[in-house]
PDB file of C-alpha atoms in Angstrom:
ATOM      1  CA  UNK R   6       5.850 -48.556   7.899  1.00 47.00           C
ATOM      2  CA  UNK R   7       8.095 -45.462   7.622  1.00 47.00           C
ATOM      3  CA  UNK R   8       6.659 -42.105   8.525  1.00 46.00           C
ATOM      4  CA  UNK R   9       5.873 -39.847   5.607  1.00 45.00           C
ATOM      5  CA  UNK R  10       7.863 -36.588   5.456  1.00 45.00           C
ATOM      6  CA  UNK R  11       4.532 -34.814   5.080  1.00 44.00           C
ATOM      7  CA  UNK R  12       3.101 -36.293   8.247  1.00 41.00           C
ATOM      8  CA  UNK R  13       0.893 -33.846  10.164  1.00 42.00           C
ATOM      9  CA  UNK R  14       1.667 -35.405  13.543  1.00 41.00           C
ATOM     10  CA  UNK R  15       2.243 -33.007  16.396  1.00 40.00           C
ATOM     11  CA  UNK R  16       5.972 -33.835  16.806  1.00 42.00           C
ATOM     12  CA  UNK R  17       6.524 -32.764  13.197  1.00 43.00           C
ATOM     13  CA  UNK R  18       4.571 -29.591  13.769  1.00 42.00           C
ATOM     14  CA  UNK R  19       6.544 -28.341  16.782  1.00 46.00           C
ATOM     15  CA  UNK R  20       9.831 -27.538  14.983  1.00 46.00           C
ATOM     16  CA  UNK R  21       7.894 -25.490  12.442  1.00 50.00           C
ATOM     17  CA  UNK R  22       6.208 -23.572  15.251  1.00 73.00           C
ATOM     18  CA  UNK R  23       9.597 -22.947  16.856  1.00 79.00           C
ATOM     19  CA  UNK R  24      11.009 -21.754  13.552  1.00 82.00           C
ATOM     20  CA  UNK R  25       8.094 -19.408  12.991  1.00 85.00           C
ATOM     21  CA  UNK R  26       8.496 -17.941  16.449  1.00 85.00           C
ATOM     22  CA  UNK R  27      12.231 -17.474  15.941  1.00 89.00           C
ATOM     23  CA  UNK R  28      11.637 -15.674  12.642  1.00 92.00           C
ATOM     24  CA  UNK R  29       8.959 -13.571  14.280  1.00 95.00           C
ATOM     25  CA  UNK R  30      11.215 -12.521  17.139  1.00 94.00           C
ATOM     26  CA  UNK R  31      13.985 -11.620  14.683  1.00 95.00           C
ATOM     27  CA  UNK R  32      11.608  -9.389  12.742  1.00 97.00           C
ATOM     28  CA  UNK R  33      10.250  -7.782  15.895  1.00 97.00           C
ATOM     29  CA  UNK R  34      13.738  -7.051  17.206  1.00 97.00           C
ATOM     30  CA  UNK R  35      14.657  -5.515  13.861  1.00 97.00           C
ATOM     31  CA  UNK R  36      11.654  -3.180  14.058  1.00 98.00           C
ATOM     32  CA  UNK R  37      12.415  -2.220  17.660  1.00 98.00           C
ATOM     33  CA  UNK R  38      16.024  -1.452  16.745  1.00 98.00           C
ATOM     34  CA  UNK R  39      14.889   0.576  13.727  1.00 98.00           C
ATOM     35  CA  UNK R  40      12.552   2.700  15.851  1.00 98.00           C
ATOM     36  CA  UNK R  41      15.386   3.284  18.332  1.00 98.00           C
ATOM     37  CA  UNK R  42      17.701   4.201  15.456  1.00 98.00           C
ATOM     38  CA  UNK R  43      15.310   6.854  14.150  1.00 98.00           C
ATOM     39  CA  UNK R  44      14.972   8.296  17.635  1.00 98.00           C
ATOM     40  CA  UNK R  45      18.742   8.382  18.026  1.00 97.00           C
ATOM     41  CA  UNK R  46      19.178  10.171  14.676  1.00 97.00           C
ATOM     42  CA  UNK R  47      16.565  12.739  15.704  1.00 97.00           C
ATOM     43  CA  UNK R  48      18.055  13.270  19.155  1.00 97.00           C
ATOM     44  CA  UNK R  49      21.565  13.702  17.784  1.00 96.00           C
ATOM     45  CA  UNK R  50      20.352  16.394  15.413  1.00 96.00           C
ATOM     46  CA  UNK R  51      18.285  18.157  18.076  1.00 95.00           C
ATOM     47  CA  UNK R  52      21.331  18.248  20.353  1.00 95.00           C
ATOM     48  CA  UNK R  53      23.327  20.364  17.876  1.00 94.00           C
ATOM     49  CA  UNK R  54      20.725  22.100  15.696  1.00 92.00           C
ATOM     50  CA  UNK R  55      20.496  25.173  17.924  1.00 91.00           C
ATOM     51  CA  UNK R  56      24.183  25.871  17.391  1.00 92.00           C
ATOM     52  CA  UNK R  57      23.453  26.613  13.737  1.00 92.00           C
ATOM     53  CA  UNK R  58      20.607  29.027  14.478  1.00 93.00           C
ATOM     54  CA  UNK R  59      19.965  32.418  16.017  1.00 91.00           C
ATOM     55  CA  UNK R  60      17.741  33.055  19.030  1.00 90.00           C
ATOM     56  CA  UNK R  61      14.630  33.029  16.843  1.00 88.00           C
ATOM     57  CA  UNK R  62      15.446  29.625  15.385  1.00 87.00           C
ATOM     58  CA  UNK R  63      16.583  30.807  11.965  1.00 91.00           C
ATOM     59  CA  UNK R  64      19.756  29.221  10.516  1.00 90.00           C
ATOM     60  CA  UNK R  65      22.830  31.445  10.560  1.00 93.00           C
ATOM     61  CA  UNK R  66      25.155  28.688   9.377  1.00 93.00           C
ATOM     62  CA  UNK R  67      23.118  27.460   6.436  1.00 92.00           C
ATOM     63  CA  UNK R  68      25.731  24.988   5.214  1.00 93.00           C
ATOM     64  CA  UNK R  69      26.131  23.364   8.619  1.00 93.00           C
ATOM     65  CA  UNK R  70      22.380  23.352   9.189  1.00 94.00           C
ATOM     66  CA  UNK R  71      21.682  21.735   5.824  1.00 94.00           C
ATOM     67  CA  UNK R  72      24.428  19.144   6.260  1.00 95.00           C
ATOM     68  CA  UNK R  73      23.107  18.271   9.719  1.00 95.00           C
ATOM     69  CA  UNK R  74      19.581  17.692   8.447  1.00 95.00           C
ATOM     70  CA  UNK R  75      20.886  15.639   5.538  1.00 96.00           C
ATOM     71  CA  UNK R  76      22.826  13.436   7.956  1.00 96.00           C
ATOM     72  CA  UNK R  77      19.717  12.975  10.115  1.00 97.00           C
ATOM     73  CA  UNK R  78      17.532  12.130   7.133  1.00 98.00           C
ATOM     74  CA  UNK R  79      20.082   9.705   5.709  1.00 97.00           C
ATOM     75  CA  UNK R  80      20.438   7.810   8.978  1.00 97.00           C
ATOM     76  CA  UNK R  81      16.674   7.708   9.468  1.00 98.00           C
ATOM     77  CA  UNK R  82      15.941   6.401   5.979  1.00 98.00           C
ATOM     78  CA  UNK R  83      18.100   3.335   6.566  1.00 97.00           C
ATOM     79  CA  UNK R  84      15.756   2.411   9.408  1.00 98.00           C
ATOM     80  CA  UNK R  85      12.681   3.160   7.294  1.00 98.00           C
ATOM     81  CA  UNK R  86      13.962   0.500   4.908  1.00 97.00           C
ATOM     82  CA  UNK R  87      13.843  -1.970   7.795  1.00 98.00           C
ATOM     83  CA  UNK R  88      10.203  -1.093   8.430  1.00 98.00           C
ATOM     84  CA  UNK R  89       9.404  -1.536   4.740  1.00 98.00           C
ATOM     85  CA  UNK R  90      11.041  -4.972   4.806  1.00 97.00           C
ATOM     86  CA  UNK R  91       9.456  -6.349   7.973  1.00 97.00           C
ATOM     87  CA  UNK R  92       6.626  -3.996   8.942  1.00 97.00           C
ATOM     88  CA  UNK R  93       3.753  -5.204   6.719  1.00 96.00           C
ATOM     89  CA  UNK R  94       4.171  -8.859   7.663  1.00 95.00           C
ATOM     90  CA  UNK R  95       4.532  -8.127  11.367  1.00 97.00           C
ATOM     91  CA  UNK R  96       1.508  -5.832  11.240  1.00 97.00           C
ATOM     92  CA  UNK R  97      -0.547  -8.557   9.570  1.00 96.00           C
ATOM     93  CA  UNK R  98       0.635 -11.042  12.199  1.00 95.00           C
ATOM     94  CA  UNK R  99      -0.363  -8.726  15.033  1.00 96.00           C
ATOM     95  CA  UNK R 100      -3.816  -8.210  13.559  1.00 95.00           C
ATOM     96  CA  UNK R 101      -4.265 -11.941  13.113  1.00 94.00           C
ATOM     97  CA  UNK R 102      -3.118 -12.829  16.639  1.00 94.00           C
ATOM     98  CA  UNK R 103      -4.715  -9.999  18.598  1.00 94.00           C
ATOM     99  CA  UNK R 104      -7.932 -10.627  20.508  1.00 93.00           C
ATOM    100  CA  UNK R 105     -10.759  -8.210  21.390  1.00 92.00           C
ATOM    101  CA  UNK R 106      -9.678  -8.132  25.038  1.00 93.00           C
ATOM    102  CA  UNK R 107      -6.274  -6.835  23.977  1.00 94.00           C
ATOM    103  CA  UNK R 108      -7.892  -3.592  22.825  1.00 93.00           C
ATOM    104  CA  UNK R 109      -9.776  -2.938  26.068  1.00 91.00           C
ATOM    105  CA  UNK R 110      -7.413  -2.514  28.992  1.00 86.00           C
ATOM    106  CA  UNK R 111      -4.572  -4.923  28.384  1.00 88.00           C
ATOM    107  CA  UNK R 112      -0.835  -4.232  28.430  1.00 95.00           C
ATOM    108  CA  UNK R 113      -0.789  -3.422  24.693  1.00 96.00           C
ATOM    109  CA  UNK R 114      -4.105  -1.576  24.400  1.00 96.00           C
ATOM    110  CA  UNK R 115      -2.408   1.816  24.051  1.00 96.00           C
ATOM    111  CA  UNK R 116       0.068   0.459  21.505  1.00 97.00           C
ATOM    112  CA  UNK R 117      -2.734  -1.044  19.426  1.00 97.00           C
ATOM    113  CA  UNK R 118      -4.386   2.368  19.277  1.00 96.00           C
ATOM    114  CA  UNK R 119      -1.122   3.895  18.055  1.00 96.00           C
ATOM    115  CA  UNK R 120      -1.201   1.547  15.073  1.00 96.00           C
ATOM    116  CA  UNK R 121      -4.058   3.461  13.476  1.00 93.00           C
ATOM    117  CA  UNK R 122      -2.721   4.962  10.292  1.00 94.00           C
ATOM    118  CA  UNK R 123       0.493   2.960  10.182  1.00 97.00           C
ATOM    119  CA  UNK R 124      -0.680   1.356   6.929  1.00 96.00           C
ATOM    120  CA  UNK R 125      -0.640   4.781   5.286  1.00 96.00           C
ATOM    121  CA  UNK R 126       2.798   5.588   6.670  1.00 97.00           C
ATOM    122  CA  UNK R 127       4.263   2.329   5.352  1.00 97.00           C
ATOM    123  CA  UNK R 128       2.569   2.707   1.978  1.00 97.00           C
ATOM    124  CA  UNK R 129       3.714   6.278   1.456  1.00 97.00           C
ATOM    125  CA  UNK R 130       7.253   5.422   2.481  1.00 98.00           C
ATOM    126  CA  UNK R 131       7.037   2.508   0.067  1.00 97.00           C
ATOM    127  CA  UNK R 132       5.974   4.894  -2.694  1.00 97.00           C
ATOM    128  CA  UNK R 133       9.072   6.986  -2.056  1.00 97.00           C
ATOM    129  CA  UNK R 134      11.245   3.877  -2.346  1.00 96.00           C
ATOM    130  CA  UNK R 135       9.519   2.763  -5.559  1.00 96.00           C
ATOM    131  CA  UNK R 136       9.981   6.215  -7.069  1.00 95.00           C
ATOM    132  CA  UNK R 137      13.639   6.098  -6.061  1.00 94.00           C
ATOM    133  CA  UNK R 138      13.996   2.739  -7.830  1.00 93.00           C
ATOM    134  CA  UNK R 139      12.393   4.230 -10.939  1.00 92.00           C
ATOM    135  CA  UNK R 140      14.757   7.201 -10.904  1.00 90.00           C
ATOM    136  CA  UNK R 141      17.786   4.923 -10.593  1.00 89.00           C
ATOM    137  CA  UNK R 142      16.493   2.780 -13.461  1.00 89.00           C
ATOM    138  CA  UNK R 143      16.157   5.875 -15.661  1.00 87.00           C
ATOM    139  CA  UNK R 144      19.787   6.739 -14.942  1.00 84.00           C
ATOM    140  CA  UNK R 145      21.052   3.529 -16.540  1.00 81.00           C
ATOM    141  CA  UNK R 146      23.407   4.464 -19.337  1.00 73.00           C
ATOM    142  CA  UNK R 147      24.122   7.963 -18.036  1.00 71.00           C
ATOM    143  CA  UNK R 148      27.666   9.234 -18.040  1.00 73.00           C
ATOM    144  CA  UNK R 149      29.403   8.257 -14.767  1.00 71.00           C
ATOM    145  CA  UNK R 150      30.070  11.811 -13.624  1.00 73.00           C
ATOM    146  CA  UNK R 151      26.595  13.140 -14.289  1.00 76.00           C
ATOM    147  CA  UNK R 152      24.965  10.015 -12.873  1.00 78.00           C
ATOM    148  CA  UNK R 153      26.760  10.455  -9.558  1.00 83.00           C
ATOM    149  CA  UNK R 154      25.516  14.025  -9.283  1.00 86.00           C
ATOM    150  CA  UNK R 155      21.916  13.169 -10.181  1.00 87.00           C
ATOM    151  CA  UNK R 156      21.905  10.104  -7.954  1.00 88.00           C
ATOM    152  CA  UNK R 157      23.225  12.086  -5.001  1.00 91.00           C
ATOM    153  CA  UNK R 158      20.536  14.730  -5.501  1.00 91.00           C
ATOM    154  CA  UNK R 159      17.814  12.078  -5.884  1.00 93.00           C
ATOM    155  CA  UNK R 160      19.023  10.391  -2.689  1.00 95.00           C
ATOM    156  CA  UNK R 161      18.835  13.679  -0.779  1.00 95.00           C
ATOM    157  CA  UNK R 162      15.268  14.219  -1.999  1.00 95.00           C
ATOM    158  CA  UNK R 163      14.280  10.663  -1.064  1.00 97.00           C
ATOM    159  CA  UNK R 164      15.743  10.965   2.415  1.00 97.00           C
ATOM    160  CA  UNK R 165      14.256  14.412   2.974  1.00 97.00           C
ATOM    161  CA  UNK R 166      10.773  13.297   1.955  1.00 97.00           C
ATOM    162  CA  UNK R 167      11.205  10.114   3.953  1.00 97.00           C
ATOM    163  CA  UNK R 168      11.942  11.966   7.194  1.00 98.00           C
ATOM    164  CA  UNK R 169       8.261  12.716   7.821  1.00 97.00           C
ATOM    165  CA  UNK R 170       7.439   9.013   7.693  1.00 98.00           C
ATOM    166  CA  UNK R 171      10.525   8.096   9.696  1.00 98.00           C
ATOM    167  CA  UNK R 172       9.351  10.490  12.392  1.00 97.00           C
ATOM    168  CA  UNK R 173       5.945   8.781  12.385  1.00 97.00           C
ATOM    169  CA  UNK R 174       7.491   5.323  12.557  1.00 97.00           C
ATOM    170  CA  UNK R 175       9.600   6.038  15.604  1.00 96.00           C
ATOM    171  CA  UNK R 176       6.280   6.185  17.497  1.00 96.00           C
ATOM    172  CA  UNK R 177       3.857   3.928  15.632  1.00 97.00           C
ATOM    173  CA  UNK R 178       6.665   1.575  14.626  1.00 97.00           C
ATOM    174  CA  UNK R 179       7.854   1.271  18.199  1.00 97.00           C
ATOM    175  CA  UNK R 180       4.264   0.539  19.236  1.00 98.00           C
ATOM    176  CA  UNK R 181       4.075  -2.176  16.582  1.00 98.00           C
ATOM    177  CA  UNK R 182       7.266  -3.771  17.884  1.00 98.00           C
ATOM    178  CA  UNK R 183       6.012  -3.729  21.486  1.00 98.00           C
ATOM    179  CA  UNK R 184       2.636  -5.201  20.546  1.00 97.00           C
ATOM    180  CA  UNK R 185       4.275  -7.854  18.387  1.00 97.00           C
ATOM    181  CA  UNK R 186       6.688  -8.777  21.171  1.00 97.00           C
ATOM    182  CA  UNK R 187       3.786  -9.181  23.603  1.00 96.00           C
ATOM    183  CA  UNK R 188       2.021 -11.475  21.132  1.00 95.00           C
ATOM    184  CA  UNK R 189       5.079 -13.616  20.384  1.00 93.00           C
ATOM    185  CA  UNK R 190       3.762 -16.643  22.267  1.00 90.00           C
ATOM    186  CA  UNK R 191       0.740 -16.741  19.977  1.00 88.00           C
ATOM    187  CA  UNK R 192       2.802 -16.790  16.814  1.00 83.00           C
ATOM    188  CA  UNK R 193       3.349 -20.169  15.161  1.00 65.00           C
ATOM    189  CA  UNK R 194       0.343 -21.736  16.819  1.00 56.00           C
ATOM    190  CA  UNK R 195      -2.287 -19.102  16.137  1.00 46.00           C
ATOM    191  CA  UNK R 196      -1.011 -17.991  12.746  1.00 45.00           C
ATOM    192  CA  UNK R 197      -0.729 -21.550  11.469  1.00 43.00           C
ATOM    193  CA  UNK R 198      -4.010 -22.724  12.941  1.00 40.00           C
ATOM    194  CA  UNK R 199      -5.963 -19.702  11.693  1.00 41.00           C
ATOM    195  CA  UNK R 200      -4.759 -19.151   8.135  1.00 43.00           C
ATOM    196  CA  UNK R 201      -7.990 -17.371   7.284  1.00 47.00           C
ATOM    197  CA  UNK R 202      -7.331 -14.730   9.945  1.00 45.00           C
ATOM    198  CA  UNK R 203      -3.864 -14.106   8.554  1.00 44.00           C
ATOM    199  CA  UNK R 204      -5.211 -13.710   5.026  1.00 48.00           C
ATOM    200  CA  UNK R 205      -7.917 -11.358   6.274  1.00 49.00           C
ATOM    201  CA  UNK R 206      -5.356  -9.265   8.131  1.00 44.00           C
ATOM    202  CA  UNK R 207      -3.172  -9.055   5.042  1.00 46.00           C
ATOM    203  CA  UNK R 208      -6.211  -8.045   2.983  1.00 52.00           C
ATOM    204  CA  UNK R 209      -7.033  -5.263   5.463  1.00 48.00           C
ATOM    205  CA  UNK R 210      -3.471  -3.999   5.307  1.00 45.00           C
ATOM    206  CA  UNK R 211      -3.465  -4.078   1.506  1.00 49.00           C
ATOM    207  CA  UNK R 212      -6.796  -2.269   1.382  1.00 52.00           C
ATOM    208  CA  UNK R 213      -5.527   0.485   3.664  1.00 47.00           C
ATOM    209  CA  UNK R 214      -2.367   0.835   1.618  1.00 46.00           C
ATOM    210  CA  UNK R 215      -4.237   1.153  -1.675  1.00 48.00           C
ATOM    211  CA  UNK R 216      -6.412   3.867  -0.191  1.00 47.00           C
ATOM    212  CA  UNK R 217      -3.374   5.806   0.962  1.00 42.00           C
ATOM    213  CA  UNK R 218      -1.357   5.522  -2.237  1.00 42.00           C
ATOM    214  CA  UNK R 219      -3.499   8.060  -4.047  1.00 39.00           C
ATOM    215  CA  UNK R 220      -2.185  10.821  -1.794  1.00 39.00           C
ATOM    216  CA  UNK R 221       1.461   9.766  -1.670  1.00 39.00           C
ATOM    217  CA  UNK R 222       3.986  12.532  -2.309  1.00 38.00           C
ATOM    218  CA  UNK R 223       6.036  12.692  -5.503  1.00 39.00           C
ATOM    219  CA  UNK R 224       9.754  12.064  -5.323  1.00 39.00           C
ATOM    220  CA  UNK R 225      10.264  14.878  -7.807  1.00 38.00           C
ATOM    221  CA  UNK R 226       9.422  17.474  -5.185  1.00 37.00           C
ATOM    222  CA  UNK R 227      12.310  19.456  -3.807  1.00 36.00           C
ATOM    223  CA  UNK R 228      13.098  19.538  -0.089  1.00 38.00           C
ATOM    224  CA  UNK R 229      12.537  22.604   2.052  1.00 40.00           C
ATOM    225  CA  UNK R 230      14.955  25.485   1.411  1.00 36.00           C
ATOM    226  CA  UNK R 231      17.936  25.432   3.779  1.00 37.00           C
ATOM    227  CA  UNK R 232      16.950  28.728   5.339  1.00 39.00           C
ATOM    228  CA  UNK R 233      13.494  27.571   6.380  1.00 39.00           C
ATOM    229  CA  UNK R 234      12.657  27.569  10.080  1.00 38.00           C
ATOM    230  CA  UNK R 235      13.883  24.509  11.866  1.00 42.00           C
ATOM    231  CA  UNK R 236      11.378  21.675  12.220  1.00 44.00           C
ATOM    232  CA  UNK R 237      11.876  19.025  14.843  1.00 45.00           C
TER     233      UNK R 237
END
């Protein structure tokens, strides 16, 4: 009698496990690269920012200083988008696969502690992206010239507001990637065998995000004036 395509035999289960692990590793690598990218954008700006300022740290070349920060924020936001795409699912997977002993004195114990508050960071960054989408939707039908100006200004505001969360993610996001990489061997087996744990982890993440959304910043706020003291 031919084997049913829906057979639950172990040989049929193994390819799915392998596929889940491969997808997991791709997501984890994307998060690790994103955290590195934010760090690189920050380091590149720090390496030249002093050249735009006097000895007290105040900008003397306001145009160059502003352009440098805009470039940093723009580069960083691209990596924030990666965290918004992959971060919530990886975070839920880590919480489903982690065991109590991992929090005590294991190789990822410190990284697991750094994950406290990452839900809020992801949610608030997500709010900025949703507000950006709303702004772009409102621009539909605008004259091409004026739309380009408004869209450029809205993008600068989005990236400027997003820098705070990018700066957070280069630490907590890197910790998430390291913890997820350590737990890779548990993915596919554990997450498939313990669906309830995955759902519970997703529910915890969603609960934390809803609690944080009430305090998310508005995309209509303007960025800091160019002449403000430099912030790393």
